[in-house]
Amino acid sequence: MSSSTPVLIGGSIAIDHIKTPTAEGKNLLGGSASFTAIAASYFTSPIHLVGIIGKDFPQEHLDLFSSKNISTTGLERSEGDTFSWTGSYHENMNDRDTLEVAVNVLEDWTPKIPAEMASAPIVVLANMHPLNQLQMIEQLTAEKPFIAADTMDLWITIANDDLHKVLKKIDLLVINESEARDFCKTSNLIVAGQRLLEKGPKNVVIKLGEFGAILFSKESDQQGTESLDPSISQSHLPSLPGVRLFRCAAFPLAEVADPTGAGDSFLGALAGHLASTGKTNFSFDDIRQAIVYGSVVASFTCEAFSTNRLAHITRQDIESRLTLLKNLTHWP
Ligand code: AMP
């Protein structure tokens, strides 16, 4: 554990039912905030979780959160049933269909951030309705928190205006490649990245599943010290003036058991690493490094259903994989 900078994380807490081409898992711990919080817990403490669960939510999952130093004071307990998601993966393990969504306790939920958590310098708005993301932003009390947010195709379709409001208030957006293409009405990901930056955030990360991620960063908004890495000054495309780019690989896996939550774990590790720097203004180098941690931690999530692998790794496991990923992708 390298830091005591708190990270506030809001999102869904779910019971998932998942089918892959070769296996099936029922009543699994899921939800965007669950994966994000556990991933972040390897980098900093405390992690403050804001979400809602129902009366059916198993105690063992709450025990898992406590064991990771994830505070659940901001977790509302309702008399209804926990949000539940059923999904099925295609043969390629990248594409999936949502078979069923039981919104349950999320239906009328308004997130309430306990006062002692509202001043967290780093805030993650994991995948949830953009209205809930806005409600969380309104309650933040830190002078200039760093806010990272995720979204999904559903919100692009049914809550487009609210999503645009969120984008004006955040520092970093993570989004899947197919969602980025749809949202920006272009098949070209470089154009999509540029258009997403124009919607507000200073940084945009387009996730490419098994192929990694691309970071787009507005140069004018880079803060902190000048980069020590000379390659940084050349990280522009001639066609994208004022934008720095970083292309991060995914950690290669010969077997993927269940990619559910990989994106959320990516976001959690990214935020956790930023917190571990002890800073509140992040340079391009910081965000670049955070994305590599995100890629590495997401790879663990894919190796088992639910949080079964993610919850049982060590910081050393993360560092070893990071070194290996560097060796696999770096050349002199
Ligand atoms: P990911 O694989 O990173 O996209 O995240 C998958 C997680 O998101 C699952 O554990 C689901 O419970 C959760 N999820 C799926 N649909 C929704 C939704 N509409 N709102 C919030 N969370 C969702």
PDB file of N, CA and C and ligand atoms in Angstrom, residues 12 14 16 30-32 35 83 85 96 127 152 154-155 259-264, ligand 1:
ATOM      1  N   SER A  12     -22.778   1.021  -9.610  1.00  0.00           N
ATOM      2  CA  SER A  12     -23.704  -0.063  -9.290  1.00  0.00           C
ATOM      3  C   SER A  12     -23.019  -1.145  -8.465  1.00  0.00           C
ATOM      4  N   ALA A  14     -23.984  -5.105  -7.805  1.00  0.00           N
ATOM      5  CA  ALA A  14     -24.927  -6.001  -8.480  1.00  0.00           C
ATOM      6  C   ALA A  14     -24.742  -7.459  -8.101  1.00  0.00           C
ATOM      7  N   ASP A  16     -24.708 -10.625 -10.437  1.00  0.00           N
ATOM      8  CA  ASP A  16     -24.606 -10.944 -11.862  1.00  0.00           C
ATOM      9  C   ASP A  16     -24.850 -12.438 -12.123  1.00  0.00           C
ATOM     10  N   GLY A  30     -21.196  -8.528  -8.593  1.00  0.00           N
ATOM     11  CA  GLY A  30     -20.921  -7.719  -9.772  1.00  0.00           C
ATOM     12  C   GLY A  30     -21.206  -6.268  -9.485  1.00  0.00           C
ATOM     13  N   GLY A  31     -21.330  -5.498 -10.548  1.00  0.00           N
ATOM     14  CA  GLY A  31     -21.584  -4.064 -10.402  1.00  0.00           C
ATOM     15  C   GLY A  31     -20.327  -3.278 -10.676  1.00  0.00           C
ATOM     16  N   SER A  32     -20.518  -2.139 -11.359  1.00  0.00           N
ATOM     17  CA  SER A  32     -19.361  -1.333 -11.754  1.00  0.00           C
ATOM     18  C   SER A  32     -18.538  -0.892 -10.546  1.00  0.00           C
ATOM     19  N   PHE A  35     -16.191  -3.801  -8.756  1.00  0.00           N
ATOM     20  CA  PHE A  35     -14.902  -4.073  -9.403  1.00  0.00           C
ATOM     21  C   PHE A  35     -13.951  -2.878  -9.249  1.00  0.00           C
ATOM     22  N   PHE A  83     -29.787  -4.678  -7.481  1.00  0.00           N
ATOM     23  CA  PHE A  83     -29.701  -4.593  -8.948  1.00  0.00           C
ATOM     24  C   PHE A  83     -29.077  -5.897  -9.472  1.00  0.00           C
ATOM     25  N   TRP A  85     -27.876  -8.169 -13.090  1.00  0.00           N
ATOM     26  CA  TRP A  85     -27.575  -8.129 -14.521  1.00  0.00           C
ATOM     27  C   TRP A  85     -27.232  -9.537 -15.002  1.00  0.00           C
ATOM     28  N   ARG A  96     -20.775  -9.154 -26.066  1.00  0.00           N
ATOM     29  CA  ARG A  96     -21.708  -9.823 -25.151  1.00  0.00           C
ATOM     30  C   ARG A  96     -23.105  -9.263 -25.349  1.00  0.00           C
ATOM     31  N   ASN A 127     -19.745   3.189 -13.944  1.00  0.00           N
ATOM     32  CA  ASN A 127     -20.923   3.129 -14.798  1.00  0.00           C
ATOM     33  C   ASN A 127     -22.217   3.114 -13.993  1.00  0.00           C
ATOM     34  N   MET A 152     -21.878   3.855 -20.660  1.00  0.00           N
ATOM     35  CA  MET A 152     -22.156   2.688 -21.509  1.00  0.00           C
ATOM     36  C   MET A 152     -23.174   3.054 -22.590  1.00  0.00           C
ATOM     37  N   LEU A 154     -26.151   2.135 -23.248  1.00  0.00           N
ATOM     38  CA  LEU A 154     -27.519   2.421 -22.808  1.00  0.00           C
ATOM     39  C   LEU A 154     -27.714   3.916 -22.531  1.00  0.00           C
ATOM     40  N   TRP A 155     -26.756   4.531 -21.826  1.00  0.00           N
ATOM     41  CA  TRP A 155     -26.886   5.952 -21.440  1.00  0.00           C
ATOM     42  C   TRP A 155     -26.685   6.854 -22.657  1.00  0.00           C
ATOM     43  N   PRO A 259     -14.695 -11.732 -18.907  1.00  0.00           N
ATOM     44  CA  PRO A 259     -14.198 -10.343 -18.924  1.00  0.00           C
ATOM     45  C   PRO A 259     -15.097  -9.348 -18.191  1.00  0.00           C
ATOM     46  N   THR A 260     -16.201  -9.796 -17.614  1.00  0.00           N
ATOM     47  CA  THR A 260     -17.090  -8.856 -16.912  1.00  0.00           C
ATOM     48  C   THR A 260     -16.309  -8.094 -15.850  1.00  0.00           C
ATOM     49  N   GLY A 261     -16.456  -6.798 -15.878  1.00  0.00           N
ATOM     50  CA  GLY A 261     -15.793  -5.976 -14.864  1.00  0.00           C
ATOM     51  C   GLY A 261     -14.373  -5.589 -15.219  1.00  0.00           C
ATOM     52  N   ALA A 262     -13.896  -6.036 -16.384  1.00  0.00           N
ATOM     53  CA  ALA A 262     -12.518  -5.677 -16.769  1.00  0.00           C
ATOM     54  C   ALA A 262     -12.398  -4.155 -16.909  1.00  0.00           C
ATOM     55  N   GLY A 263     -13.398  -3.543 -17.548  1.00  0.00           N
ATOM     56  CA  GLY A 263     -13.371  -2.089 -17.729  1.00  0.00           C
ATOM     57  C   GLY A 263     -13.438  -1.354 -16.397  1.00  0.00           C
ATOM     58  N   ASP A 264     -14.243  -1.868 -15.506  1.00  0.00           N
ATOM     59  CA  ASP A 264     -14.374  -1.244 -14.183  1.00  0.00           C
ATOM     60  C   ASP A 264     -13.072  -1.396 -13.382  1.00  0.00           C
TER      61      ASP A 264
HETATM   62  P1  AMP B   1     -17.881  -4.053 -17.516  1.00  0.00           P
HETATM   63  O1  AMP B   1     -17.686  -5.484 -17.907  1.00  0.00           O
HETATM   64  O2  AMP B   1     -16.617  -3.404 -17.039  1.00  0.00           O
HETATM   65  O3  AMP B   1     -18.592  -3.264 -18.559  1.00  0.00           O
HETATM   66  O4  AMP B   1     -18.865  -4.035 -16.227  1.00  0.00           O
HETATM   67  C1  AMP B   1     -19.815  -5.036 -16.003  1.00  0.00           C
HETATM   68  C2  AMP B   1     -20.600  -4.737 -14.745  1.00  0.00           C
HETATM   69  O5  AMP B   1     -21.489  -3.633 -14.980  1.00  0.00           O
HETATM   70  C3  AMP B   1     -21.453  -5.910 -14.325  1.00  0.00           C
HETATM   71  O6  AMP B   1     -20.995  -6.448 -13.099  1.00  0.00           O
HETATM   72  C4  AMP B   1     -22.867  -5.367 -14.211  1.00  0.00           C
HETATM   73  O7  AMP B   1     -23.502  -5.694 -12.993  1.00  0.00           O
HETATM   74  C5  AMP B   1     -22.723  -3.865 -14.336  1.00  0.00           C
HETATM   75  N1  AMP B   1     -23.787  -3.300 -15.156  1.00  0.00           N
HETATM   76  C6  AMP B   1     -24.362  -3.843 -16.259  1.00  0.00           C
HETATM   77  N2  AMP B   1     -25.351  -3.045 -16.720  1.00  0.00           N
HETATM   78  C7  AMP B   1     -25.404  -1.974 -15.892  1.00  0.00           C
HETATM   79  C8  AMP B   1     -26.239  -0.786 -15.830  1.00  0.00           C
HETATM   80  N3  AMP B   1     -27.231  -0.557 -16.700  1.00  0.00           N
HETATM   81  N4  AMP B   1     -25.989   0.091 -14.837  1.00  0.00           N
HETATM   82  C9  AMP B   1     -25.002  -0.124 -13.960  1.00  0.00           C
HETATM   83  N5  AMP B   1     -24.208  -1.203 -13.953  1.00  0.00           N
HETATM   84  C10 AMP B   1     -24.405  -2.127 -14.907  1.00  0.00           C
END
